mmCIF file of N, CA and C in Angstrom:
data_model
loop_
_atom_site.group_PDB
_atom_site.id
_atom_site.type_symbol
_atom_site.label_atom_id
_atom_site.label_comp_id
_atom_site.label_asym_id
_atom_site.label_seq_id
_atom_site.Cartn_x
_atom_site.Cartn_y
_atom_site.Cartn_z
ATOM 1 N N THR A 1 4.624 24.695 -20.737
ATOM 2 C CA THR A 1 5.350 23.439 -20.677
ATOM 3 C C THR A 1 6.860 23.643 -20.804
ATOM 4 N N HIS A 2 7.268 24.726 -21.491
ATOM 5 C CA HIS A 2 8.704 24.991 -21.589
ATOM 6 C C HIS A 2 9.294 25.298 -20.217
ATOM 7 N N PHE A 3 8.520 25.989 -19.392
ATOM 8 C CA PHE A 3 8.984 26.325 -18.046
ATOM 9 C C PHE A 3 9.215 25.064 -17.222
ATOM 10 N N ALA A 4 8.257 24.137 -17.274
ATOM 11 C CA ALA A 4 8.379 22.883 -16.520
ATOM 12 C C ALA A 4 9.558 22.056 -17.019
ATOM 13 N N ALA A 5 9.730 22.005 -18.332
ATOM 14 C CA ALA A 5 10.852 21.257 -18.905
ATOM 15 C C ALA A 5 12.182 21.881 -18.493
ATOM 16 N N ALA A 6 12.229 23.209 -18.471
ATOM 17 C CA ALA A 6 13.457 23.899 -18.066
ATOM 18 C C ALA A 6 13.763 23.654 -16.594
ATOM 19 N N LEU A 7 12.726 23.645 -15.754
ATOM 20 C CA LEU A 7 12.935 23.351 -14.332
ATOM 21 C C LEU A 7 13.494 21.942 -14.146
ATOM 22 N N LEU A 8 12.904 20.979 -14.835
ATOM 23 C CA LEU A 8 13.379 19.598 -14.738
ATOM 24 C C LEU A 8 14.816 19.482 -15.254
ATOM 25 N N ALA A 9 15.100 20.156 -16.359
ATOM 26 C CA ALA A 9 16.457 20.120 -16.915
ATOM 27 C C ALA A 9 17.461 20.720 -15.937
ATOM 28 N N SER A 10 17.071 21.776 -15.242
ATOM 29 C CA SER A 10 18.004 22.399 -14.292
ATOM 30 C C SER A 10 18.266 21.499 -13.087
ATOM 31 N N VAL A 11 17.261 20.756 -12.650
ATOM 32 C CA VAL A 11 17.458 19.812 -11.541
ATOM 33 C C VAL A 11 18.406 18.695 -11.976
ATOM 34 N N ILE A 12 18.192 18.161 -13.164
ATOM 35 C CA ILE A 12 19.043 17.082 -13.677
ATOM 36 C C ILE A 12 20.469 17.583 -13.894
ATOM 37 N N THR A 13 20.599 18.775 -14.458
ATOM 38 C CA THR A 13 21.922 19.349 -14.697
ATOM 39 C C THR A 13 22.684 19.545 -13.402
ATOM 40 N N THR A 14 22.026 20.104 -12.410
ATOM 41 C CA THR A 14 22.680 20.344 -11.123
ATOM 42 C C THR A 14 23.105 19.032 -10.477
ATOM 43 N N THR A 15 22.231 18.042 -10.509
ATOM 44 C CA THR A 15 22.526 16.748 -9.895
ATOM 45 C C THR A 15 23.682 16.048 -10.607
ATOM 46 N N ALA A 16 23.738 16.167 -11.918
ATOM 47 C CA ALA A 16 24.806 15.519 -12.672
ATOM 48 C C ALA A 16 26.150 16.228 -12.495
ATOM 49 N N ALA A 17 26.132 17.549 -12.371
ATOM 50 C CA ALA A 17 27.373 18.318 -12.310
ATOM 51 C C ALA A 17 27.937 18.451 -10.899
ATOM 52 N N ASN A 18 27.110 18.280 -9.890
ATOM 53 C CA ASN A 18 27.550 18.552 -8.522
ATOM 54 C C ASN A 18 28.710 17.669 -8.042
ATOM 55 N N PRO A 19 28.717 16.365 -8.317
ATOM 56 C CA PRO A 19 29.865 15.568 -7.858
ATOM 57 C C PRO A 19 31.207 16.083 -8.395
ATOM 58 N N ALA A 20 31.235 16.472 -9.654
ATOM 59 C CA ALA A 20 32.472 17.012 -10.223
ATOM 60 C C ALA A 20 32.841 18.332 -9.549
ATOM 61 N N ASP A 21 31.853 19.148 -9.227
ATOM 62 C CA ASP A 21 32.125 20.410 -8.529
ATOM 63 C C ASP A 21 32.707 20.172 -7.146
ATOM 64 N N VAL A 22 32.185 19.174 -6.442
ATOM 65 C CA VAL A 22 32.687 18.863 -5.098
ATOM 66 C C VAL A 22 34.140 18.401 -5.175
ATOM 67 N N VAL A 23 34.435 17.488 -6.098
ATOM 68 C CA VAL A 23 35.805 16.987 -6.243
ATOM 69 C C VAL A 23 36.729 18.125 -6.667
ATOM 70 N N LYS A 24 36.290 18.952 -7.622
ATOM 71 C CA LYS A 24 37.115 20.073 -8.085
ATOM 72 C C LYS A 24 37.435 21.027 -6.941
ATOM 73 N N THR A 25 36.450 21.296 -6.094
ATOM 74 C CA THR A 25 36.667 22.187 -4.955
ATOM 75 C C THR A 25 37.675 21.596 -3.984
ATOM 76 N N ARG A 26 37.566 20.287 -3.732
ATOM 77 C CA ARG A 26 38.525 19.635 -2.829
ATOM 78 C C ARG A 26 39.934 19.690 -3.392
ATOM 79 N N VAL A 27 40.069 19.455 -4.701
ATOM 80 C CA VAL A 27 41.391 19.493 -5.333
ATOM 81 C C VAL A 27 41.973 20.901 -5.249
ATOM 82 N N MET A 28 41.151 21.900 -5.510
ATOM 83 C CA MET A 28 41.636 23.284 -5.481
ATOM 84 C C MET A 28 42.011 23.728 -4.071
ATOM 85 N N ASN A 29 41.341 23.191 -3.058
ATOM 86 C CA ASN A 29 41.648 23.547 -1.670
ATOM 87 C C ASN A 29 42.758 22.707 -1.063
ATOM 88 N N ASP A 30 43.229 21.708 -1.791
ATOM 89 C CA ASP A 30 44.319 20.862 -1.319
ATOM 90 C C ASP A 30 45.613 21.677 -1.323
ATOM 91 N N ARG A 31 46.252 21.781 -0.184
ATOM 92 C CA ARG A 31 47.439 22.619 -0.042
ATOM 93 C C ARG A 31 48.728 21.926 -0.497
ATOM 94 N N SER A 32 48.677 20.639 -0.784
ATOM 95 C CA SER A 32 49.895 19.946 -1.214
ATOM 96 C C SER A 32 50.302 20.418 -2.610
ATOM 97 N N ASN A 33 51.540 20.200 -2.951
ATOM 98 C CA ASN A 33 52.080 20.680 -4.228
ATOM 99 C C ASN A 33 51.483 19.924 -5.400
ATOM 100 N N GLY A 34 51.069 20.668 -6.415
ATOM 101 C CA GLY A 34 50.578 20.068 -7.654
ATOM 102 C C GLY A 34 49.186 19.483 -7.521
ATOM 103 N N HIS A 35 48.436 19.587 -8.590
ATOM 104 C CA HIS A 35 47.077 19.052 -8.597
ATOM 105 C C HIS A 35 46.965 17.840 -9.517
ATOM 106 N N SER A 36 48.032 17.483 -10.169
ATOM 107 C CA SER A 36 48.009 16.397 -11.130
ATOM 108 C C SER A 36 47.678 15.066 -10.446
ATOM 109 N N GLY A 37 46.654 14.400 -10.926
ATOM 110 C CA GLY A 37 46.276 13.100 -10.410
ATOM 111 C C GLY A 37 45.544 13.124 -9.086
ATOM 112 N N LYS A 38 45.224 14.292 -8.593
ATOM 113 C CA LYS A 38 44.585 14.404 -7.282
ATOM 114 C C LYS A 38 43.077 14.155 -7.345
ATOM 115 N N SER A 39 42.468 14.318 -8.512
ATOM 116 C CA SER A 39 41.011 14.191 -8.614
ATOM 117 C C SER A 39 40.532 12.810 -8.191
ATOM 118 N N LEU A 40 41.158 11.789 -8.713
ATOM 119 C CA LEU A 40 40.762 10.421 -8.374
ATOM 120 C C LEU A 40 41.006 10.139 -6.901
ATOM 121 N N MET A 41 42.111 10.645 -6.378
ATOM 122 C CA MET A 41 42.427 10.461 -4.961
ATOM 123 C C MET A 41 41.324 11.089 -4.092
ATOM 124 N N HIS A 42 40.933 12.313 -4.420
ATOM 125 C CA HIS A 42 39.893 12.990 -3.644
ATOM 126 C C HIS A 42 38.537 12.305 -3.821
ATOM 127 N N PHE A 43 38.241 11.857 -5.031
ATOM 128 C CA PHE A 43 36.995 11.134 -5.275
ATOM 129 C C PHE A 43 36.894 9.915 -4.371
ATOM 130 N N LYS A 44 37.958 9.110 -4.355
ATOM 131 C CA LYS A 44 37.977 7.903 -3.518
ATOM 132 C C LYS A 44 37.886 8.254 -2.036
ATOM 133 N N SER A 45 38.577 9.300 -1.640
ATOM 134 C CA SER A 45 38.575 9.720 -0.244
ATOM 135 C C SER A 45 37.184 10.164 0.203
ATOM 136 N N ILE A 46 36.516 10.942 -0.620
ATOM 137 C CA ILE A 46 35.155 11.397 -0.288
ATOM 138 C C ILE A 46 34.231 10.202 -0.176
ATOM 139 N N LEU A 47 34.298 9.309 -1.148
ATOM 140 C CA LEU A 47 33.420 8.133 -1.155
ATOM 141 C C LEU A 47 33.670 7.247 0.061
ATOM 142 N N ARG A 48 34.942 7.020 0.399
ATOM 143 C CA ARG A 48 35.306 6.151 1.514
ATOM 144 C C ARG A 48 34.977 6.784 2.869
ATOM 145 N N ASP A 49 35.330 8.045 3.042
ATOM 146 C CA ASP A 49 35.227 8.683 4.357
ATOM 147 C C ASP A 49 33.860 9.303 4.648
ATOM 148 N N GLU A 50 33.187 9.803 3.612
ATOM 149 C CA GLU A 50 31.954 10.547 3.839
ATOM 150 C C GLU A 50 30.712 9.912 3.215
ATOM 151 N N GLY A 51 30.911 8.970 2.316
ATOM 152 C CA GLY A 51 29.784 8.317 1.673
ATOM 153 C C GLY A 51 29.358 9.037 0.399
ATOM 154 N N SER A 52 28.514 8.377 -0.355
ATOM 155 C CA SER A 52 28.133 8.902 -1.670
ATOM 156 C C SER A 52 27.332 10.198 -1.599
ATOM 157 N N MET A 53 26.598 10.416 -0.532
ATOM 158 C CA MET A 53 25.803 11.644 -0.430
ATOM 159 C C MET A 53 26.674 12.887 -0.247
ATOM 160 N N ALA A 54 27.934 12.706 0.092
ATOM 161 C CA ALA A 54 28.838 13.850 0.236
ATOM 162 C C ALA A 54 29.050 14.551 -1.104
ATOM 163 N N PHE A 55 28.836 13.829 -2.200
ATOM 164 C CA PHE A 55 28.975 14.441 -3.518
ATOM 165 C C PHE A 55 27.854 15.434 -3.805
ATOM 166 N N MET A 56 26.816 15.433 -2.984
ATOM 167 C CA MET A 56 25.703 16.366 -3.155
ATOM 168 C C MET A 56 25.822 17.588 -2.240
ATOM 169 N N LYS A 57 26.946 17.705 -1.531
ATOM 170 C CA LYS A 57 27.147 18.887 -0.695
ATOM 171 C C LYS A 57 27.121 20.123 -1.582
ATOM 172 N N GLY A 58 26.402 21.134 -1.145
ATOM 173 C CA GLY A 58 26.318 22.368 -1.911
ATOM 174 C C GLY A 58 25.346 22.309 -3.071
ATOM 175 N N TRP A 59 24.505 21.258 -3.110
ATOM 176 C CA TRP A 59 23.561 21.118 -4.215
ATOM 177 C C TRP A 59 22.627 22.320 -4.299
ATOM 178 N N THR A 60 22.126 22.768 -3.167
ATOM 179 C CA THR A 60 21.181 23.892 -3.170
ATOM 180 C C THR A 60 21.843 25.151 -3.726
ATOM 181 N N ALA A 61 23.052 25.435 -3.301
ATOM 182 C CA ALA A 61 23.766 26.604 -3.818
ATOM 183 C C ALA A 61 24.002 26.480 -5.326
ATOM 184 N N SER A 62 24.352 25.289 -5.762
ATOM 185 C CA SER A 62 24.545 25.070 -7.202
ATOM 186 C C SER A 62 23.244 25.254 -7.963
ATOM 187 N N TYR A 63 22.154 24.741 -7.392
ATOM 188 C CA TYR A 63 20.861 24.883 -8.067
ATOM 189 C C TYR A 63 20.440 26.351 -8.147
ATOM 190 N N LEU A 64 20.707 27.099 -7.100
ATOM 191 C CA LEU A 64 20.351 28.519 -7.114
ATOM 192 C C LEU A 64 21.164 29.290 -8.151
ATOM 193 N N ARG A 65 22.310 28.744 -8.543
ATOM 194 C CA ARG A 65 23.135 29.359 -9.592
ATOM 195 C C ARG A 65 22.724 28.852 -10.970
ATOM 196 N N ILE A 66 22.600 27.541 -11.111
ATOM 197 C CA ILE A 66 22.333 26.928 -12.415
ATOM 198 C C ILE A 66 20.851 26.997 -12.788
ATOM 199 N N GLY A 67 19.966 26.832 -11.810
ATOM 200 C CA GLY A 67 18.528 26.767 -12.078
ATOM 201 C C GLY A 67 17.980 27.957 -12.838
ATOM 202 N N PRO A 68 18.116 29.153 -12.313
ATOM 203 C CA PRO A 68 17.585 30.313 -13.036
ATOM 204 C C PRO A 68 18.219 30.490 -14.420
ATOM 205 N N HIS A 69 19.512 30.220 -14.513
ATOM 206 C CA HIS A 69 20.194 30.343 -15.810
ATOM 207 C C HIS A 69 19.568 29.402 -16.835
ATOM 208 N N THR A 70 19.344 28.153 -16.444
ATOM 209 C CA THR A 70 18.776 27.167 -17.357
ATOM 210 C C THR A 70 17.354 27.540 -17.748
ATOM 211 N N VAL A 71 16.545 27.924 -16.781
ATOM 212 C CA VAL A 71 15.151 28.278 -17.061
ATOM 213 C C VAL A 71 15.092 29.476 -18.010
ATOM 214 N N ILE A 72 15.828 30.517 -17.698
ATOM 215 C CA ILE A 72 15.811 31.714 -18.544
ATOM 216 C C ILE A 72 16.346 31.403 -19.939
ATOM 217 N N SER A 73 17.419 30.632 -20.009
ATOM 218 C CA SER A 73 18.007 30.288 -21.312
ATOM 219 C C SER A 73 17.033 29.506 -22.174
ATOM 220 N N PHE A 74 16.405 28.479 -21.615
ATOM 221 C CA PHE A 74 15.488 27.652 -22.401
ATOM 222 C C PHE A 74 14.295 28.455 -22.883
ATOM 223 N N ILE A 75 13.719 29.252 -22.017
ATOM 224 C CA ILE A 75 12.551 30.038 -22.399
ATOM 225 C C ILE A 75 12.945 31.092 -23.436
ATOM 226 N N LEU A 76 14.088 31.734 -23.247
ATOM 227 C CA LEU A 76 14.556 32.739 -24.184
ATOM 228 C C LEU A 76 14.827 32.130 -25.564
ATOM 229 N N ILE A 77 15.433 30.979 -25.587
ATOM 230 C CA ILE A 77 15.700 30.303 -26.861
ATOM 231 C C ILE A 77 14.399 30.035 -27.604
ATOM 232 N N GLU A 78 13.383 29.555 -26.919
ATOM 233 C CA GLU A 78 12.106 29.279 -27.564
ATOM 234 C C GLU A 78 11.445 30.553 -28.074
ATOM 235 N N LYS A 79 11.526 31.632 -27.327
ATOM 236 C CA LYS A 79 10.940 32.906 -27.759
ATOM 237 C C LYS A 79 11.670 33.457 -28.985
ATOM 238 N N VAL A 80 12.986 33.335 -29.006
ATOM 239 C CA VAL A 80 13.758 33.798 -30.164
ATOM 240 C C VAL A 80 13.404 32.964 -31.388
ATOM 241 N N ARG A 81 13.259 31.665 -31.208
ATOM 242 C CA ARG A 81 12.854 30.797 -32.320
ATOM 243 C C ARG A 81 11.497 31.213 -32.865
ATOM 244 N N GLN A 82 10.558 31.524 -31.976
ATOM 245 C CA GLN A 82 9.242 31.983 -32.409
ATOM 246 C C GLN A 82 9.358 33.312 -33.142
ATOM 247 N N LEU A 83 10.168 34.210 -32.641
ATOM 248 C CA LEU A 83 10.357 35.527 -33.236
ATOM 249 C C LEU A 83 10.870 35.426 -34.671
ATOM 250 N N PHE A 84 11.758 34.487 -34.921
ATOM 251 C CA PHE A 84 12.313 34.297 -36.256
ATOM 252 C C PHE A 84 11.510 33.328 -37.106
ATOM 253 N N GLY A 85 10.371 32.901 -36.592
ATOM 254 C CA GLY A 85 9.488 32.013 -37.365
ATOM 255 C C GLY A 85 9.982 30.589 -37.479
ATOM 256 N N MET A 86 10.852 30.213 -36.592
ATOM 257 C CA MET A 86 11.358 28.837 -36.613
ATOM 258 C C MET A 86 10.410 27.936 -35.851
ATOM 259 N N LYS A 87 10.453 26.663 -36.161
ATOM 260 C CA LYS A 87 9.588 25.699 -35.482
ATOM 261 C C LYS A 87 10.019 25.540 -34.024
ATOM 262 N N THR A 88 9.043 25.582 -33.124
ATOM 263 C CA THR A 88 9.328 25.324 -31.721
ATOM 264 C C THR A 88 8.772 23.968 -31.342
ATOM 265 N N TYR A 89 9.273 23.419 -30.277
ATOM 266 C CA TYR A 89 8.860 22.073 -29.885
ATOM 267 C C TYR A 89 7.992 22.113 -28.679
#
């Protein structure tokens, strides 16, 4: 059950973090001077020009990065807790 919970957590984590990653990437690739205040501008631009699903661009790549990390971390944490005799959930 820890494996299933970790998989679900990784899907939720990726979905929640991806919009910020997309906006951050757009801001970093913006060639104009300074990045101050550009995040909101890019957010509005993506939403207006490409629609809300544009915030999920690169979701699969993000999941392939975050997913295994989350699964391994959660399972490892539970095993370490068992090793030290701590209560697991």
